[in-house]
XYZ file of C-alpha atoms in Angstrom:
222
model
C 12.551 34.585 -44.424
C 14.913 37.294 -43.011
C 13.762 40.264 -45.171
C 11.989 41.892 -42.428
C 14.455 41.835 -39.319
C 15.513 45.528 -38.989
C 18.635 45.297 -36.858
C 19.639 49.562 -37.249
C 15.923 50.570 -36.555
C 16.087 48.678 -33.192
C 19.527 50.002 -32.377
C 18.534 53.685 -32.970
C 15.576 53.168 -30.553
C 18.259 51.964 -28.287
C 20.101 54.827 -28.387
C 17.440 57.227 -28.318
C 16.341 55.308 -25.004
C 19.974 55.778 -23.424
C 20.210 59.500 -24.511
C 16.512 60.283 -22.407
C 17.760 58.366 -19.900
C 20.861 60.356 -19.140
C 19.217 63.123 -19.045
C 16.580 62.299 -16.787
C 19.784 60.991 -14.438
C 21.333 63.988 -14.655
C 18.067 66.027 -13.884
C 17.988 67.798 -16.988
C 14.750 66.926 -17.549
C 12.810 67.849 -14.233
C 10.032 65.419 -12.955
C 6.774 66.450 -14.299
C 8.644 67.511 -18.041
C 6.452 66.776 -21.190
C 8.151 64.538 -23.521
C 6.723 65.763 -27.287
C 7.541 63.693 -29.759
C 8.291 66.359 -32.686
C 10.834 68.411 -31.145
C 12.881 65.515 -29.468
C 12.828 64.057 -32.920
C 14.324 67.071 -34.363
C 17.321 67.709 -31.396
C 17.918 63.678 -32.057
C 17.772 63.989 -35.574
C 15.431 60.842 -35.274
C 12.379 59.851 -37.009
C 8.695 60.557 -34.464
C 8.003 56.234 -34.539
C 11.473 56.113 -33.109
C 11.052 58.792 -29.925
C 7.215 57.128 -29.896
C 8.803 53.856 -28.983
C 11.846 55.275 -26.839
C 9.023 56.700 -24.419
C 7.007 53.555 -24.282
C 10.027 51.856 -23.183
C 10.566 54.838 -20.197
C 7.238 54.131 -19.450
C 8.089 50.555 -18.726
C 10.846 51.283 -16.394
C 8.938 53.775 -14.837
C 10.844 56.538 -15.863
C 7.737 58.247 -17.567
C 4.546 58.145 -17.434
C 1.742 58.062 -20.019
C -1.887 59.920 -19.453
C -4.843 60.051 -21.528
C -4.889 63.363 -24.310
C -1.424 64.537 -22.076
C 1.253 62.040 -23.569
C 4.217 61.281 -22.396
C 5.997 63.117 -19.138
C 8.541 62.488 -16.934
C 7.333 60.589 -14.029
C 7.170 62.319 -10.305
C 8.722 60.607 -7.840
C 6.290 60.234 -4.475
C 7.167 60.522 -1.289
C 5.277 56.895 -0.691
C 7.270 55.211 -3.648
C 10.558 56.909 -1.949
C 10.162 54.862 0.701
C 8.551 51.646 -0.901
C 12.164 51.768 -2.698
C 14.252 51.626 -0.077
C 12.033 48.791 1.770
C 13.300 46.805 -1.731
C 16.691 48.334 -1.717
C 17.114 47.059 2.145
C 15.274 43.250 0.741
C 17.997 42.991 -2.652
C 21.450 44.178 -0.579
C 20.858 42.184 2.477
C 19.998 39.432 0.764
C 23.872 40.215 -1.200
C 25.570 40.507 2.676
C 24.105 37.450 4.135
C 25.332 36.058 0.862
C 29.428 37.241 1.091
C 30.554 33.804 2.280
C 28.302 32.130 -1.086
C 29.610 34.511 -3.204
C 32.659 33.206 -5.633
C 35.917 35.530 -5.147
C 35.107 37.498 -8.217
C 32.005 39.028 -7.031
C 33.790 40.166 -3.730
C 36.664 41.626 -5.493
C 33.974 43.341 -7.752
C 32.610 45.565 -4.381
C 35.789 46.243 -3.233
C 36.974 47.774 -6.967
C 33.167 49.389 -6.923
C 34.398 50.749 -3.514
C 37.614 52.410 -4.955
C 35.962 53.447 -7.625
C 33.796 55.669 -5.625
C 36.140 56.783 -3.383
C 38.459 58.178 -6.528
C 35.088 59.744 -8.013
C 34.022 61.424 -4.899
C 36.367 64.450 -4.773
C 35.059 68.117 -3.541
C 33.325 69.399 -6.641
C 32.549 66.010 -8.256
C 30.178 65.729 -11.150
C 27.052 64.520 -9.138
C 26.648 62.143 -12.361
C 29.040 60.659 -11.640
C 29.281 60.321 -7.721
C 25.699 58.964 -8.418
C 26.642 56.338 -11.297
C 30.022 54.742 -8.751
C 28.075 55.127 -5.299
C 24.820 53.141 -6.972
C 27.779 50.591 -8.627
C 28.911 49.734 -4.723
C 25.050 48.908 -4.357
C 24.466 46.424 -6.982
C 27.753 44.788 -6.204
C 25.872 43.899 -3.315
C 22.896 42.417 -4.881
C 25.457 40.795 -7.189
C 26.589 38.774 -4.578
C 23.562 36.666 -4.773
C 24.751 35.732 -7.929
C 21.120 36.360 -9.353
C 20.818 37.630 -13.054
C 17.398 38.564 -11.751
C 17.743 39.794 -8.312
C 20.145 42.596 -10.224
C 17.490 43.247 -12.826
C 15.351 43.751 -10.148
C 18.057 46.260 -8.200
C 18.232 47.900 -11.440
C 14.864 48.120 -11.862
C 14.311 49.686 -8.249
C 17.296 52.119 -8.474
C 16.283 53.659 -12.023
C 13.434 55.086 -10.186
C 15.151 56.490 -7.595
C 17.832 57.546 -10.017
C 15.296 60.398 -10.960
C 16.003 62.297 -7.734
C 19.639 60.883 -6.889
C 21.857 63.120 -8.595
C 19.995 65.995 -7.013
C 20.746 63.980 -4.100
C 24.763 64.180 -4.245
C 24.033 67.707 -5.585
C 22.710 68.877 -2.448
C 24.670 66.519 0.050
C 28.316 67.888 -0.567
C 29.625 65.962 1.814
C 31.392 63.287 -0.694
C 33.925 62.340 1.893
C 31.181 61.307 4.386
C 29.244 59.180 2.148
C 32.782 57.462 1.576
C 33.451 57.045 5.066
C 29.850 55.475 4.788
C 30.574 52.807 2.235
C 33.767 52.336 3.487
C 32.134 50.865 6.881
C 29.851 48.852 4.819
C 32.587 47.384 3.082
C 34.934 46.686 5.762
C 32.064 44.874 8.279
C 31.791 42.497 5.444
C 35.353 41.884 5.178
C 35.422 41.143 8.167
C 32.492 38.759 8.051
C 30.168 40.606 10.282
C 27.249 39.999 8.487
C 24.530 40.886 10.910
C 26.386 44.232 11.925
C 26.638 45.052 8.139
C 22.962 44.233 7.692
C 21.829 46.824 10.555
C 24.412 49.544 8.844
C 22.401 49.077 6.138
C 19.598 49.348 7.245
C 20.571 52.479 8.894
C 22.129 53.762 5.371
C 19.236 53.429 3.402
C 16.809 55.074 6.173
C 19.664 58.585 5.581
C 18.716 57.939 2.149
C 15.288 57.700 2.110
C 15.283 61.179 4.198
C 17.837 62.669 1.448
C 15.316 61.854 -1.488
C 12.688 62.631 0.389
C 14.126 66.107 0.802
C 15.347 66.477 -2.671
C 11.491 65.642 -4.098
C 10.150 68.365 -1.780
C 12.639 71.420 -3.731
C 11.263 72.754 -6.377
C 13.187 72.722 -9.689
C 16.292 75.020 -9.746
């Protein structure tokens, strides 16, 4: 009764998705780049059907788009989408901030740990992809204060779209120390229990992020 189960195949698709997602987030595949089945299959050493399934997953995540008679390409982050992403992030992350006192100590400690890791990573000349990863971990830990797996999953989906430009943002900024200071201020306000002030600081923080994202997507590919 189980003869049709195929664990290995789905695992291969997941690995291909991970590889493509990493390339997108690192900026190796620029927005608008066509994703061709045959070259990708040859490069990754998998079947075209595996590539096809992986691209369908990327389309579902909003990281790629499928157009009739054109195939699949890397999604282009438009200005109106940037504004919407930042609005969604504010709603999710401010909900986490408001939940600081209701969250368990383990969740609060994850915020502190994410801050420590980001500070250790954000050195002059740091890899932009590593900066983005540790930077977003702080914001994810804020949402996690809500204790809601569904809100965390929503946050992951929202920031996934933004990550198409975030590595370029971190590369352009060249202000790692300032970013550390900005995030430390958020965490410090949380620790003091100044939640209204923290929410307003988050609002300012995300307004700056929106401006940086708009600047990044306006720049032509290197």
